[in-house]
mmCIF file of C-alpha atoms and ligand atoms in Angstrom:
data_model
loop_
_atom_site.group_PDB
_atom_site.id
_atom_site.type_symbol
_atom_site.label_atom_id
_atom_site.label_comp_id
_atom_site.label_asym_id
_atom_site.label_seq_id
_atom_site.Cartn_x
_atom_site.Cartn_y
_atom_site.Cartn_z
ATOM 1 C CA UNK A 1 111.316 75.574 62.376
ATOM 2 C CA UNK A 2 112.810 73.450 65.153
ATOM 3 C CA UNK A 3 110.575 75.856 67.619
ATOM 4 C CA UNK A 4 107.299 74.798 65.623
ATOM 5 C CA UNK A 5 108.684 71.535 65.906
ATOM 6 C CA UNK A 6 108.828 71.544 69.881
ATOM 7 C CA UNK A 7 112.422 70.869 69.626
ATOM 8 C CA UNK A 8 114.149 74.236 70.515
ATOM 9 C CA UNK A 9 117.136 74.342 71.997
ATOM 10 C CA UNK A 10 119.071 72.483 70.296
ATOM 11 C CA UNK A 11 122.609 71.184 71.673
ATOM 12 C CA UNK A 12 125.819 70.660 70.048
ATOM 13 C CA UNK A 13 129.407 69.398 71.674
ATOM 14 C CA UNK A 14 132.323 72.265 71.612
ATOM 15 C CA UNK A 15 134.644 70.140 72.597
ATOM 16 C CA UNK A 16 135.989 67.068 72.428
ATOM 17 C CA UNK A 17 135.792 64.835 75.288
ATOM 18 C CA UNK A 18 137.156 61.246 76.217
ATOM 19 C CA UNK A 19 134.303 59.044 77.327
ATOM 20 C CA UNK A 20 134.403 57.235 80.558
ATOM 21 C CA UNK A 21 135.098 53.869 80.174
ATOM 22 C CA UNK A 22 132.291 51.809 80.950
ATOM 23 C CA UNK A 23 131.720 50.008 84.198
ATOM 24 C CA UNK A 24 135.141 51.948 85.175
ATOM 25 C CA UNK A 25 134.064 54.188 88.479
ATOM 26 C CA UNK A 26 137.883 55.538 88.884
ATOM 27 C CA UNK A 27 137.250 57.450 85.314
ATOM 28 C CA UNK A 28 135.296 61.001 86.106
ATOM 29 C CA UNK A 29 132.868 61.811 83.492
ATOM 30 C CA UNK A 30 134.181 64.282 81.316
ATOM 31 C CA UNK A 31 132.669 67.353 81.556
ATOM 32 C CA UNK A 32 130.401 67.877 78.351
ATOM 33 C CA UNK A 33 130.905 71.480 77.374
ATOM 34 C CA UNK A 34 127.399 72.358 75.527
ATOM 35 C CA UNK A 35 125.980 75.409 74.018
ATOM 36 C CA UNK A 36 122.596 76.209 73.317
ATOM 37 C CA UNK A 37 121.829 77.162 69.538
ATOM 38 C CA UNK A 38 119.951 80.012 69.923
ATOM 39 C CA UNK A 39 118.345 80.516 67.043
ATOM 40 C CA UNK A 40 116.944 77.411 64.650
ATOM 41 C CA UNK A 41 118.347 79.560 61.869
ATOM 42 C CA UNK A 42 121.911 78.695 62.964
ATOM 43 C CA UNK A 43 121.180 75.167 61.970
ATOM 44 C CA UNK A 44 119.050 75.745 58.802
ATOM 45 C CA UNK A 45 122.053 78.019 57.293
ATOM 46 C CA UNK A 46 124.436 75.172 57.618
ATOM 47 C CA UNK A 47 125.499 73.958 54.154
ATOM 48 C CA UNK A 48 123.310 71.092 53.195
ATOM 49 C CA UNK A 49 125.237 67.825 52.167
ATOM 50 C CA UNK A 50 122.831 66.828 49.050
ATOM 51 C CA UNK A 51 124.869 64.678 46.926
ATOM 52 C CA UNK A 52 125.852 65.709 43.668
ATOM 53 C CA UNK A 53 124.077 63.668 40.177
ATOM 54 C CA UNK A 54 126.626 62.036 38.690
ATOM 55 C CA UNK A 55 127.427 62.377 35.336
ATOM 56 C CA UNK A 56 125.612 59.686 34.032
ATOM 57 C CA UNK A 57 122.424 60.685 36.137
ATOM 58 C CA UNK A 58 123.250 64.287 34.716
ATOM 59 C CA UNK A 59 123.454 62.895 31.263
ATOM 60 C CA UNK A 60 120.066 60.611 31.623
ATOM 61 C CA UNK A 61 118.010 63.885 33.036
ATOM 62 C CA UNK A 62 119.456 65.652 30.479
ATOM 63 C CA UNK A 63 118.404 63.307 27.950
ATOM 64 C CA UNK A 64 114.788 62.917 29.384
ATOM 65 C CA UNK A 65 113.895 66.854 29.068
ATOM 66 C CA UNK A 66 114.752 66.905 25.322
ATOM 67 C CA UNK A 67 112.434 67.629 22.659
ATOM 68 C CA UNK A 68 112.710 66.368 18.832
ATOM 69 C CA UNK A 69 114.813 68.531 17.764
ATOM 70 C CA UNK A 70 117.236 68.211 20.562
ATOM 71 C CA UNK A 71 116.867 64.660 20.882
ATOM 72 C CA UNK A 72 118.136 65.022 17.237
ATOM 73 C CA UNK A 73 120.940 67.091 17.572
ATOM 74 C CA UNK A 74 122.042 65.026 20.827
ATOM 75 C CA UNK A 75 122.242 62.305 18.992
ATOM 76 C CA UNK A 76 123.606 63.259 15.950
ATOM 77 C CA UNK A 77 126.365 64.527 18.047
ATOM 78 C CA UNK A 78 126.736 61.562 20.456
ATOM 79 C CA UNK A 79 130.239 60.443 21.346
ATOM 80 C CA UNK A 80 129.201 58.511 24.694
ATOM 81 C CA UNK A 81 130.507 55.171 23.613
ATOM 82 C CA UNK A 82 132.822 53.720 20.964
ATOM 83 C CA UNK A 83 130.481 53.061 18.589
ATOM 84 C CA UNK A 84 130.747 56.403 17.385
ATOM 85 C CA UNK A 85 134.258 56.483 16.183
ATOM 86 C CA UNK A 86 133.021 54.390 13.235
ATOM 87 C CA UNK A 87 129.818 55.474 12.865
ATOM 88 C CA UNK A 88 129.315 57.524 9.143
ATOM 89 C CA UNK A 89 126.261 59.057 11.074
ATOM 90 C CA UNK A 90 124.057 57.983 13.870
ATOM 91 C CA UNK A 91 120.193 57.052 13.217
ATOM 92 C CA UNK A 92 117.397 58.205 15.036
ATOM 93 C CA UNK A 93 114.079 56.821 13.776
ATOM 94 C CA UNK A 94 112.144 57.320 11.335
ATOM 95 C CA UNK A 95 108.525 58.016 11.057
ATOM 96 C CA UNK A 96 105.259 59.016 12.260
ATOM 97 C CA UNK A 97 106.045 60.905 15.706
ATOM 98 C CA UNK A 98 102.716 60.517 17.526
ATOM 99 C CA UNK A 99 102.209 56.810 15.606
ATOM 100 C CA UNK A 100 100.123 54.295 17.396
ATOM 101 C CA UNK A 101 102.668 51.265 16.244
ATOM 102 C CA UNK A 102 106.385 51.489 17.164
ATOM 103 C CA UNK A 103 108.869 49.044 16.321
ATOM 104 C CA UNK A 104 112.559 48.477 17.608
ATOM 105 C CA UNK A 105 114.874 46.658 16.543
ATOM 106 C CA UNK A 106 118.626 46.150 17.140
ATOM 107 C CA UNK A 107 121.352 49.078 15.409
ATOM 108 C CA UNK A 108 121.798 50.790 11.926
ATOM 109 C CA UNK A 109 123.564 48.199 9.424
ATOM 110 C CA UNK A 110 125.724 49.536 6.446
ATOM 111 C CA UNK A 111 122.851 50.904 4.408
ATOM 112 C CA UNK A 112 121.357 52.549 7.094
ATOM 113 C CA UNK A 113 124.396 53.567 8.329
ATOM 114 C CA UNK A 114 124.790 55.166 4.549
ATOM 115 C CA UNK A 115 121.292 56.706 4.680
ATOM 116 C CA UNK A 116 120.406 57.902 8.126
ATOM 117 C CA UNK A 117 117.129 55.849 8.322
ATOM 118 C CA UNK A 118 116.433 52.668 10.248
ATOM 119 C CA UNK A 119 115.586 49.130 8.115
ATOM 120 C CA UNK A 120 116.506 50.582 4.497
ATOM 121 C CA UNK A 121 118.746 47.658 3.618
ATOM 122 C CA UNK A 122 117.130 43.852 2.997
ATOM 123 C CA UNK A 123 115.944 43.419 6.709
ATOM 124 C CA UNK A 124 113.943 46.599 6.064
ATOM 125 C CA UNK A 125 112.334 45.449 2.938
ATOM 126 C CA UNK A 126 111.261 42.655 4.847
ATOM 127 C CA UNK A 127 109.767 44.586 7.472
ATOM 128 C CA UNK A 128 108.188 47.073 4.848
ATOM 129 C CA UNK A 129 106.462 43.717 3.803
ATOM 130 C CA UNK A 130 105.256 42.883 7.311
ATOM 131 C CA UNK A 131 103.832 46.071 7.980
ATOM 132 C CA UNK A 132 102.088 45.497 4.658
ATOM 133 C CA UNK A 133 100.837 42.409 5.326
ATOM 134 C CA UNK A 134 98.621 43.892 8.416
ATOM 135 C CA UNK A 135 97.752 47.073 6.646
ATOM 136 C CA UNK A 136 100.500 49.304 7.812
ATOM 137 C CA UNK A 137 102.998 51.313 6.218
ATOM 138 C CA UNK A 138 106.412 52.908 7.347
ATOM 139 C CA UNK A 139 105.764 57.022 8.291
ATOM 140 C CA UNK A 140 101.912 56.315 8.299
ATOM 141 C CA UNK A 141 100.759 55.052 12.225
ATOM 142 C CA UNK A 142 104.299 53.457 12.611
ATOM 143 C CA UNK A 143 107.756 54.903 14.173
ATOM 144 C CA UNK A 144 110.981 52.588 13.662
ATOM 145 C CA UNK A 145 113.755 53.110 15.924
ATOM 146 C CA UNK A 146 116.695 50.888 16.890
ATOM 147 C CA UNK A 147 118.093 49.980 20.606
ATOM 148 C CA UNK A 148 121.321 51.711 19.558
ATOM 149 C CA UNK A 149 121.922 54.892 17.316
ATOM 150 C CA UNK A 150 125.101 54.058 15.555
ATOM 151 C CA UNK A 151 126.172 51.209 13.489
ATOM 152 C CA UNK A 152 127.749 48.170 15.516
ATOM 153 C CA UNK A 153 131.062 47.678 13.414
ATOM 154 C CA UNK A 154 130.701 44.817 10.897
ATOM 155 C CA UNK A 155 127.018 44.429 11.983
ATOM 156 C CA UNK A 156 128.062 42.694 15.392
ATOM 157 C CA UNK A 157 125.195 42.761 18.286
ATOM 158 C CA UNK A 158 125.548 45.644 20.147
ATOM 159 C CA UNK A 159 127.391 44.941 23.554
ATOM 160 C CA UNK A 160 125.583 45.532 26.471
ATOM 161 C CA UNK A 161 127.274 48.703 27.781
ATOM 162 C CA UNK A 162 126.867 50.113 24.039
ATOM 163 C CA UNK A 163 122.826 49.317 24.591
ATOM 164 C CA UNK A 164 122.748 50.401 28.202
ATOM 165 C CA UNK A 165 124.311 53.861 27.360
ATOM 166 C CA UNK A 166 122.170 54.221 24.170
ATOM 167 C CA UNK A 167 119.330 53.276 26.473
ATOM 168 C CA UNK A 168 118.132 56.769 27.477
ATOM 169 C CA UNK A 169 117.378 57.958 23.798
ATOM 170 C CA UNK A 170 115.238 55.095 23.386
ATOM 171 C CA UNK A 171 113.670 56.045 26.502
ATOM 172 C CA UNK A 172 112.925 59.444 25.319
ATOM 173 C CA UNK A 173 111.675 58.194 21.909
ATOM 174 C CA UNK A 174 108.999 56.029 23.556
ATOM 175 C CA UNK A 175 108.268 58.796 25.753
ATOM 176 C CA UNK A 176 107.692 61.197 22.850
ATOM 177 C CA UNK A 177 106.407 59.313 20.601
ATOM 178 C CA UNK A 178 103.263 57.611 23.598
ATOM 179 C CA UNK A 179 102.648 54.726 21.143
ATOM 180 C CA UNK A 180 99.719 52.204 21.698
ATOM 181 C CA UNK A 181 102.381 49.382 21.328
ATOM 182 C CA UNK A 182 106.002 48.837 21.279
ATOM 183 C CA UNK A 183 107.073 46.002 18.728
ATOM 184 C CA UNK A 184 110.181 43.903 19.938
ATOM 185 C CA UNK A 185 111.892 43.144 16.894
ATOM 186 C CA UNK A 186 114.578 40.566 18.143
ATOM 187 C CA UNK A 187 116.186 39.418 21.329
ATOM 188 C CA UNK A 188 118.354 42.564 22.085
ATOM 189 C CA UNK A 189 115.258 44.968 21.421
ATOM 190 C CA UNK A 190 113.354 42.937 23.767
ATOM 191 C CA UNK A 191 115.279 42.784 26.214
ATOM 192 C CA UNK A 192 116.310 46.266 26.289
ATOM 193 C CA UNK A 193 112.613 47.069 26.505
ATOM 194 C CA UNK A 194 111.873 44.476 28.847
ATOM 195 C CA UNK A 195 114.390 44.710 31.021
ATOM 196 C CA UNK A 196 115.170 41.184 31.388
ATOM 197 C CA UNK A 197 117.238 38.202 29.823
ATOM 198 C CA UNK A 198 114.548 35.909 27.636
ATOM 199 C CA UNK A 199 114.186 33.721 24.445
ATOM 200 C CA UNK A 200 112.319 35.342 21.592
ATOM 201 C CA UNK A 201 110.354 31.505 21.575
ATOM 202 C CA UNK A 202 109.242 32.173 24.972
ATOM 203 C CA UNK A 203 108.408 35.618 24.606
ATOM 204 C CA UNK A 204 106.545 35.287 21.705
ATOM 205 C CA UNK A 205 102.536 35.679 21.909
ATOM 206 C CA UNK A 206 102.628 37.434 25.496
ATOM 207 C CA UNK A 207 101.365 40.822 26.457
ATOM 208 C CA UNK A 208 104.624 42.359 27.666
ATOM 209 C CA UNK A 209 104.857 45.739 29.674
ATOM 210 C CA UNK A 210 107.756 48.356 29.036
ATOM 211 C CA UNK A 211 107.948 49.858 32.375
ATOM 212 C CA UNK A 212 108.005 53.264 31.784
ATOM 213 C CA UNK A 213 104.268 54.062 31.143
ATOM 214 C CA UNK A 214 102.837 50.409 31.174
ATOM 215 C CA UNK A 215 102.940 50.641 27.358
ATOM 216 C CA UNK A 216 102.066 47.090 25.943
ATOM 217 C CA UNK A 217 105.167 45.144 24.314
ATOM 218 C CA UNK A 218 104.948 42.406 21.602
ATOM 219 C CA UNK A 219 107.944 40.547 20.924
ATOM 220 C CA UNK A 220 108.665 38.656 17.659
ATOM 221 C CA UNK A 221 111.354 37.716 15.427
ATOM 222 C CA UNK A 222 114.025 40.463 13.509
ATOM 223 C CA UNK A 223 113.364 40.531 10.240
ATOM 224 C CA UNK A 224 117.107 39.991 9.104
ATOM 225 C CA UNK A 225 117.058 36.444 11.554
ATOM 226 C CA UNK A 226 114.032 35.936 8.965
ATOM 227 C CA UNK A 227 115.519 36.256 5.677
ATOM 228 C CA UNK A 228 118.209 33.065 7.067
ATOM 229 C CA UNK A 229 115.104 31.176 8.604
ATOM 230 C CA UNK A 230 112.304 31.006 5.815
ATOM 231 C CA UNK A 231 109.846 28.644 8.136
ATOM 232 C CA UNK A 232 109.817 31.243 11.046
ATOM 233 C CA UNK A 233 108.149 33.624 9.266
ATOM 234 C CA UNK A 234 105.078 32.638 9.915
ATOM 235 C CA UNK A 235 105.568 32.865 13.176
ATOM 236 C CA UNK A 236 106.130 36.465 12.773
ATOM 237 C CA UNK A 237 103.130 36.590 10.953
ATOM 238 C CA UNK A 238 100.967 35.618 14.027
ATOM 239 C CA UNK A 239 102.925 38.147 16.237
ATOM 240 C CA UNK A 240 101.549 41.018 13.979
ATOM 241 C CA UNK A 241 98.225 39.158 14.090
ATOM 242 C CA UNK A 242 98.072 39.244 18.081
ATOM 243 C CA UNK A 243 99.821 42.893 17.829
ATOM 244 C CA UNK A 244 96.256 44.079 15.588
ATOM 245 C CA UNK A 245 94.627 42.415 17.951
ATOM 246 C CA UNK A 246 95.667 44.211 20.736
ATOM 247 C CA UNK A 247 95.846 47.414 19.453
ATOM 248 C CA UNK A 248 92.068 46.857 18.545
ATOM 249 C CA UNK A 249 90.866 46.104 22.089
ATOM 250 C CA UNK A 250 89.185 49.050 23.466
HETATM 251 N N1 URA B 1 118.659 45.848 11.627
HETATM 252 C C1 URA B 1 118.219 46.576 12.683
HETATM 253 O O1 URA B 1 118.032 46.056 13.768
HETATM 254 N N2 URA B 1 117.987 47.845 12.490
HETATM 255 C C2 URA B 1 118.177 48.456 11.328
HETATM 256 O O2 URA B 1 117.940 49.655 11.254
HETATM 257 C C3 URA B 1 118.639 47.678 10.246
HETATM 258 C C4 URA B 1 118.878 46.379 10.422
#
């Protein structure tokens, strides 16, 4: 190799040898004792120093060649933060798995917690009635999914290590699911997807991009900060409205 490379011989120190001091003609230069490599395959049979993955890298690759049903049983099984100590069960998603529409929002309450199944309690029923309202229904076209698997004790917003090592399952949701349009449902759920710190107010009526696969992202407000603020929900209303839009466009 080194020969094709017009390189050959190559030269390597035996021994260690004081250097001369510079500028300091008294001090003889040490004799260099050298020894050709004679063949390149000396060199290319030297153990290579690759780095190993850390465990977290190992963790996120392992994560990102899953299928459904491992994805599944991963999850089901997770113990990589606390959150699972008080978890009844953790929560995937729910839904249509090649659906045009997906929505995220935040981490399993009680009910869902109870049931297995993202947005079953009163925030849910809410966003059953949203999807109704623009002609969609949950399982048909639509995939729910939450930024973290397993119920935040007493409802609490999931911390940002919790979200950040939930993060990958998300990942591989979007990635299996290829939706036309990822559905923000709250500040944490945006900013998960978006990678970024933001206001939902700001965010609001923008054509977001999740990185991974340039998949457009609407953001808008979670239905359970609806249910306590009555006058913001027709806000929400012309989210969906500019979501339909979009996913019209050719
Ligand atoms: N709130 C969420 O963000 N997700 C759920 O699944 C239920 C309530």
């Amino acid at each position: 190799m080194l020969a094709e490379m017009g390189i050959k011989p190559a030269w390597r120190l035996r021994e260690a040898a004081a250097l001369p001091v510079s500028g300091d003609a008294t001090v003889a230069a040490p004799e260099l004792m050298v020894e050709a490599v004679k063949n390149a395959e000396d060199i290319v049979r030297e153990p290579a120093s690759v780095p190993a993955m850390t465990a977290d890298a190992q963790r996120r690759s392992n994560i990102a060649a899953l299928d459904w049903d491992g994805l599944a049983s991963t999850v089901s099984d997770c113990r990589a933060c606390g959150l699972c100590e008080r978890r009844k069960q953790a929560v995937l998603g729910v839904g249509d798995r090649q659906a045009d529409w997906m929505f995220v929002g935040e981490g399993p309450g009680a009910e869902e917690d109870e049931r297995g199944e993202p947005f079953v309690g009163q925030a849910g029923k809410l966003l059953d009635a949203m999807l109704e309202s623009i002609s969609l229904k949950r399982g048909e076209n639509v995939y729910i999914a939450n930024a973290v698997k397993c119920r935040p004790p007493g409802n609490r917003t999931p911390e940002a290590i919790e979200i950040a090592t939930c993060r990958p399952y998300l990942e591989r949701q979007i990635e299996l699911v290829q939706p036309k349009l990822l559905i923000a449902l709250g500040r944490p759920a945006a900013q998960i997807l978006l990678g970024q710190e933001l206001s939902i107010a700001s965010a609001r009526r923008k054509v977001h991009r999740y990185a991974i696969g340039n998949i457009p992202v609407v953001v808008t407000y979670h239905p359970a900060y609806l249910l306590r603020t009555l006058p913001d929900k027709a806000k929400a209303w012309e989210d969906l409205c500019f979501a339909l839009d979009l996913v019209a466009q050719p």
